[in-house]
Structure formats: C-alpha cells, structure tokens
Coordinates of C-alpha atoms in Angstrom, one line a residue:
M1422 CA 139.0 214.0 104.2
L1423 CA 138.5 210.2 104.8
R1424 CA 141.1 208.1 103.2
G1425 CA 140.1 205.0 101.2
A1426 CA 141.5 201.6 101.9
G1427 CA 143.5 201.9 98.7
D1428 CA 145.4 204.9 100.0
Q1429 CA 146.7 203.1 103.1
H1430 CA 147.6 200.0 101.2
A1431 CA 149.5 201.9 98.6
G1432 CA 151.4 203.9 101.2
S1433 CA 152.6 200.8 103.1
R1434 CA 153.6 199.3 99.8
G1435 CA 155.7 202.4 99.0
R1436 CA 157.6 202.2 102.3
H1437 CA 158.6 198.6 101.8
A1438 CA 159.4 199.0 98.1
S1439 CA 161.7 202.0 98.6
R1440 CA 164.6 199.7 98.9
D1441 CA 164.1 198.3 95.5
P1442 CA 165.6 200.4 92.6
G1443 CA 162.6 199.7 90.5
W1444 CA 160.2 201.0 93.1
P1445 CA 158.6 203.9 91.3
R1446 CA 157.6 201.7 88.4
N1447 CA 156.3 198.9 90.7
A1448 CA 154.4 201.4 92.8
R1449 CA 152.7 202.9 89.8
R1450 CA 151.7 199.4 88.6
H1451 CA 150.4 198.6 92.1
R1452 CA 148.3 201.8 92.4
R1453 CA 146.7 201.0 89.1
R1454 CA 145.6 197.6 90.4
G1455 CA 144.3 198.8 93.7
P1456 CA 140.9 200.4 94.2
G1457 CA 142.3 203.8 94.9
P1458 CA 140.5 206.8 96.4
A1459 CA 138.3 207.4 93.3
A1460 CA 136.8 203.9 93.7
A1461 CA 136.3 204.5 97.4
R1462 CA 134.4 207.7 96.6
R1463 CA 132.2 206.0 94.0
T1464 CA 131.1 203.5 96.6
A1465 CA 128.0 204.7 98.3
P1466 CA 127.8 204.8 102.1
P1467 CA 126.0 201.9 103.7
D1468 CA 122.9 203.9 104.6
R1469 CA 122.5 204.9 100.9
M1470 CA 123.0 201.5 99.3
G1471 CA 120.0 199.5 98.2
P1472 CA 118.7 196.6 100.3
K1473 CA 120.5 193.3 100.1
K1474 CA 119.1 189.8 100.1
D1475 CA 121.3 188.8 102.9
G1476 CA 122.7 190.7 105.9
G1477 CA 119.3 191.2 107.6
N1478 CA 118.0 194.0 105.4
K1479 CA 114.5 193.7 104.1
L1480 CA 113.8 193.8 100.4
E1481 CA 111.8 196.7 99.1
A1482 CA 108.1 195.7 98.6
A1483 CA 107.2 195.3 95.0
E1484 CA 104.5 197.4 93.5
P1485 CA 101.2 195.5 93.5
V1486 CA 100.0 194.2 90.2
L1487 CA 96.8 195.7 89.0
Q1488 CA 94.3 192.8 88.6
A1489 CA 90.8 192.5 87.0
V1490 CA 88.0 190.0 87.3
V1491 CA 85.8 189.4 84.2
L1492 CA 82.3 187.9 84.6
A1493 CA 82.1 185.8 81.4
D1494 CA 78.5 184.4 81.5
I1495 CA 76.6 186.0 84.4
S1496 CA 74.1 187.7 82.1
S1497 CA 73.9 184.9 79.5
D1498 CA 70.1 184.4 80.2
R1499 CA 69.3 187.6 78.5
F1500 CA 70.6 186.4 75.2
K1501 CA 69.0 183.0 75.0
P1502 CA 68.7 181.0 72.8
L1503 CA 72.0 182.4 71.4
T1504 CA 73.9 181.5 74.5
L1505 CA 72.8 177.9 74.6
E1506 CA 75.7 176.9 72.4
K1507 CA 78.0 179.9 72.6
P1508 CA 79.1 181.8 75.8
H1509 CA 77.8 185.3 76.1
C1510 CA 81.2 186.8 76.1
L1511 CA 82.0 185.2 72.7
L1512 CA 79.0 186.6 70.9
P1513 CA 80.3 188.7 68.0
L1514 CA 80.3 192.5 67.7
V1515 CA 81.6 193.8 64.4
N1516 CA 83.1 190.4 63.8
L1517 CA 85.0 190.3 67.1
P1518 CA 83.9 188.5 70.3
L1519 CA 82.7 190.8 73.0
I1520 CA 85.5 189.6 75.4
E1521 CA 88.1 190.9 73.0
Y1522 CA 86.9 194.5 73.6
T1523 CA 86.9 193.9 77.3
L1524 CA 90.5 192.6 77.4
E1525 CA 91.6 195.4 75.2
F1526 CA 90.0 197.9 77.5
L1527 CA 91.7 196.4 80.6
A1528 CA 95.1 196.3 78.9
I1529 CA 94.9 200.0 78.0
C1530 CA 94.0 200.7 81.7
G1531 CA 97.3 199.1 82.8
V1532 CA 95.9 195.8 84.0
E1533 CA 98.4 193.0 84.1
E1534 CA 96.4 190.0 85.3
V1535 CA 92.9 189.1 84.4
F1536 CA 90.8 186.3 85.9
V1537 CA 87.8 185.2 83.9
F1538 CA 85.1 183.6 86.0
C1539 CA 82.9 181.3 84.0
S1540 CA 80.6 178.3 84.6
H1541 CA 78.8 177.8 81.3
L1542 CA 80.7 176.5 78.2
A1543 CA 84.0 177.2 79.9
E1544 CA 86.0 175.1 77.5
K1545 CA 85.0 177.3 74.5
I1546 CA 86.2 180.3 76.4
R1547 CA 89.4 178.6 77.3
E1548 CA 90.0 177.6 73.7
Y1549 CA 89.4 181.1 72.4
I1550 CA 91.9 182.6 74.9
R1551 CA 94.4 179.9 74.0
Q1552 CA 94.2 180.8 70.3
S1553 CA 94.0 184.6 70.8
R1554 CA 96.8 187.1 71.0
W1555 CA 96.3 187.3 74.8
S1556 CA 98.0 183.9 75.2
K1557 CA 101.3 185.3 73.7
L1558 CA 104.1 186.3 76.1
H1559 CA 104.4 189.7 74.5
A1560 CA 100.7 190.5 75.0
G1561 CA 101.5 192.2 78.4
L1562 CA 98.3 190.7 79.8
K1563 CA 98.1 187.4 81.7
V1564 CA 94.7 185.8 81.4
E1565 CA 93.6 182.9 83.6
L1566 CA 90.2 181.1 83.7
I1567 CA 88.5 180.2 87.0
V1568 CA 85.7 177.7 86.4
S1569 CA 83.1 177.1 89.0
Q1570 CA 79.7 175.4 88.4
E1571 CA 78.4 177.1 91.6
V1572 CA 78.9 180.6 90.3
L1573 CA 75.4 181.8 89.4
S1574 CA 75.5 185.5 90.3
V1575 CA 77.8 188.4 91.0
G1576 CA 77.5 187.7 94.7
D1577 CA 78.7 184.2 94.2
V1578 CA 81.7 185.5 92.3
L1579 CA 82.6 188.0 95.1
R1580 CA 82.3 185.3 97.7
D1581 CA 84.6 183.0 95.6
I1582 CA 87.1 185.9 95.3
D1583 CA 87.1 186.4 99.0
R1584 CA 88.1 182.8 99.4
R1585 CA 91.0 183.3 96.9
K1586 CA 92.9 186.0 98.8
Q1587 CA 96.2 184.5 97.9
L1588 CA 95.3 184.7 94.2
I1589 CA 93.7 188.1 94.3
P1590 CA 95.1 189.8 97.4
E1591 CA 94.8 193.5 96.3
D1592 CA 92.1 195.7 95.0
F1593 CA 90.8 194.8 91.5
I1594 CA 88.6 195.9 88.7
L1595 CA 85.3 194.0 88.3
V1596 CA 83.7 194.1 84.8
G1597 CA 81.4 192.0 82.7
G1598 CA 82.7 190.1 79.7
D1599 CA 80.8 192.3 77.3
V1600 CA 82.3 195.7 78.3
V1601 CA 83.1 198.0 75.3
S1602 CA 84.6 201.2 76.9
N1603 CA 87.4 203.7 76.8
L1604 CA 87.0 204.7 80.4
K1605 CA 90.2 205.4 82.3
A1606 CA 89.6 202.8 85.0
D1607 CA 93.1 203.1 86.4
R1608 CA 92.2 206.6 87.5
I1609 CA 89.1 205.3 89.3
V1610 CA 91.3 202.7 91.1
D1611 CA 93.7 205.4 92.3
D1612 CA 90.9 207.6 93.4
F1613 CA 89.3 204.7 95.3
K1614 CA 92.5 204.0 97.1
E1615 CA 92.9 207.6 98.2
K1616 CA 89.3 207.9 99.5
R1617 CA 89.5 204.6 101.3
K1618 CA 92.5 205.9 103.3
A1619 CA 90.1 208.5 104.8
D1620 CA 87.1 206.1 105.1
K1621 CA 87.8 202.4 105.7
N1622 CA 84.1 201.6 105.2
I1623 CA 84.2 202.2 101.5
I1624 CA 84.1 198.8 99.8
M1625 CA 84.0 199.7 96.1
S1626 CA 83.8 202.5 93.5
M1627 CA 81.2 202.2 90.8
A1628 CA 81.6 203.7 87.3
L1629 CA 78.1 205.0 86.2
K1630 CA 77.0 206.6 83.1
E1631 CA 73.6 208.3 82.6
A1632 CA 71.4 207.0 79.8
S1633 CA 68.4 208.7 78.2
H1634 CA 64.9 207.8 79.4
D1635 CA 64.1 206.1 76.2
H1636 CA 67.2 204.0 76.0
R1637 CA 66.5 200.4 75.0
T1638 CA 68.0 199.1 78.4
S1639 CA 65.1 200.6 80.3
A1640 CA 63.6 197.1 80.9
W1641 CA 66.3 196.4 83.5
R1642 CA 67.2 199.9 84.5
I1643 CA 68.4 200.7 88.0
I1644 CA 68.1 203.9 89.9
T1645 CA 71.3 204.9 91.8
V1646 CA 70.6 207.0 94.9
C1647 CA 73.6 209.0 96.1
N1648 CA 73.9 211.5 98.9
Q1649 CA 75.2 214.9 98.1
S1650 CA 77.8 215.3 100.7
G1651 CA 80.1 212.4 99.9
N1652 CA 78.7 211.1 96.5
Q1653 CA 78.0 207.8 98.3
C1654 CA 75.7 205.3 96.8
V1655 CA 72.9 204.6 99.2
R1656 CA 71.0 202.1 97.1
S1657 CA 70.5 201.0 93.5
P1658 CA 67.0 199.4 93.2
R1659 CA 65.7 198.1 89.9
T1660 CA 62.7 199.8 88.4
N1661 CA 61.4 196.7 86.5
G1662 CA 60.6 198.7 83.5
V1663 CA 59.0 201.6 85.3
P1664 CA 60.2 204.9 83.8
P1665 CA 62.6 206.7 86.2
T1666 CA 60.3 209.8 86.3
E1667 CA 57.6 207.6 87.9
A1668 CA 59.7 205.6 90.3
Q1669 CA 59.4 206.4 94.0
V1670 CA 62.3 206.5 96.4
H1671 CA 61.7 205.9 100.1
G1672 CA 62.0 209.0 102.3
R1673 CA 64.7 207.4 104.4
L1674 CA 66.9 206.9 101.3
R1675 CA 66.3 210.5 100.2
R1676 CA 67.7 211.6 103.5
G1677 CA 71.0 209.8 102.6
A1678 CA 70.9 207.1 105.3
P1679 CA 73.7 204.6 105.0
H1680 CA 73.1 201.1 103.7
R1681 CA 71.8 198.6 106.2
T1682 CA 75.2 196.7 106.1
G1683 CA 76.9 199.8 107.5
A1684 CA 79.2 199.9 104.5
H1685 CA 79.3 202.4 101.7
S1686 CA 80.1 202.2 98.0
R1687 CA 81.1 205.3 96.1
A1688 CA 79.7 206.1 92.7
Q1689 CA 82.0 207.7 90.2
R1690 CA 80.4 209.7 87.4
P1691 CA 82.9 209.7 84.5
D1692 CA 82.8 212.5 82.0

C-alpha cells in the first residue's frame, strides 16, 4: 500500500519527539493537524482529476448553446396595409403579438439565444422586446436584434448569417416571426446532427406538415419533392395557386436527382 506524505512526516516527528516526556500528546496533536493517510486517499490521482486552467492541460469544451434566428418581417407584404405601421411579427393573435408565440416555442425547445432579423420598423420590435418578459434575466432566453436595411429575403438573411460566424458559429433553428407551434424542434436538431455525420452534403432539415387541398394557404402553396431512399428534398417549387393534383413534376425530379447545387436538404415530417 502506498503511504501518504502525512505518514512519513508523522513518523519522523515521532522519532525526534520521543525524547520529550510529553511526546504522545504532542504526536497526537500533530497527527490531527497533518493531512494523514485518509486525506491522501481522498485525493484523486492526477489522471482522474479535472483539467486545470494552468499547467498546460486544456479546458473541457463547453457544450454549444442552441441558437435560433427569427425572421421578423420577411413576409410583411402579405399583410399590407396592416404592416405599414406595425411589424408583421407584432400583429395580434388572441391579444398577443405573434412573436410572443414564436419565442415561447423556442424557449420550450431549449433555445438559449435568439437573433431577430428585421429591416422594417425595427424600433417598434426593439421596444416590444425591451418591455416584454424576455428582457428579464430570469427568462432563460437571450433575445438580440439584428437590423439590416439590405435584408429583403430569406436568402439575404442566410448570407448575412454566413458573415456573422463569430456570432452564430453553430447550427441554429430558422423560423419566421409568426410561428405558432408545439413541435419538438430540439429533436429535429439532434437528428440533423446525426445524419450530417454520415453525409456532409446535408445543409438543413425542414419541418413540413401536410395541409388539406382546400386549405386557405393554397394561393402560395409549394410542392415538396423528396426521394424515397433518403427522404431528401429534391425541390420545392411554388404552384402559384394551381391545385397540387394538377401540378406537374419534371421527370428528372421524379427520378430523385440531386439539386443542381450538389447539396441536399432533408425534409422531416413531424407527427
């Protein structure tokens, strides 16, 4: 059995103190002060101890923060003239702004940081966030605004995000500012990460939900074409009001050819 440093020190003290008539009492007091073998056993071996800030050992990497990007006013044209004086995401639904439902949805999914992209009436959005519960420290959700007058489409937002790699370095959830959902988006993020380990060409996962043919959104309906082997989205063309039963899909797309960019996106069909 290995001896602790306290054992050796106490033993040498005992040999020198044996000439003193009060040695037993002094030795007992000294052993109580020393670390002793029990303290030596409680100390973990160097290879089991956690990493230190100094001494050359690297710190353990912190778990990435789940982030989300909210598109505040990309679809504001559909609600004109209501959105001429009020941002689309602040339009009320059951006496609450739409963005309130979106932020609540993201908080339930475990998102910790949210970046709201806006270009139209950004000050009104900023003022609402400042006065809302999401500005409180105990909210558990950090909300920041990114204002850009050049952001006019989803593509513009994605290009802007690509230039902000220090701000948004990891995978993120992209949603509109009018999302009302109870979807478990954190599960989709985990599934996306696992599938991308096997296929580096996967650039995103889409959460899709089927709607009936007579749904009122049919005026801007899209058809999502996916191959059967890997559930990969080949293309999502707009039908421009044409009923899906009458829309035609090119034969090359029906055969499941990859997108012309060479990249794939994966469509998730939530239950």
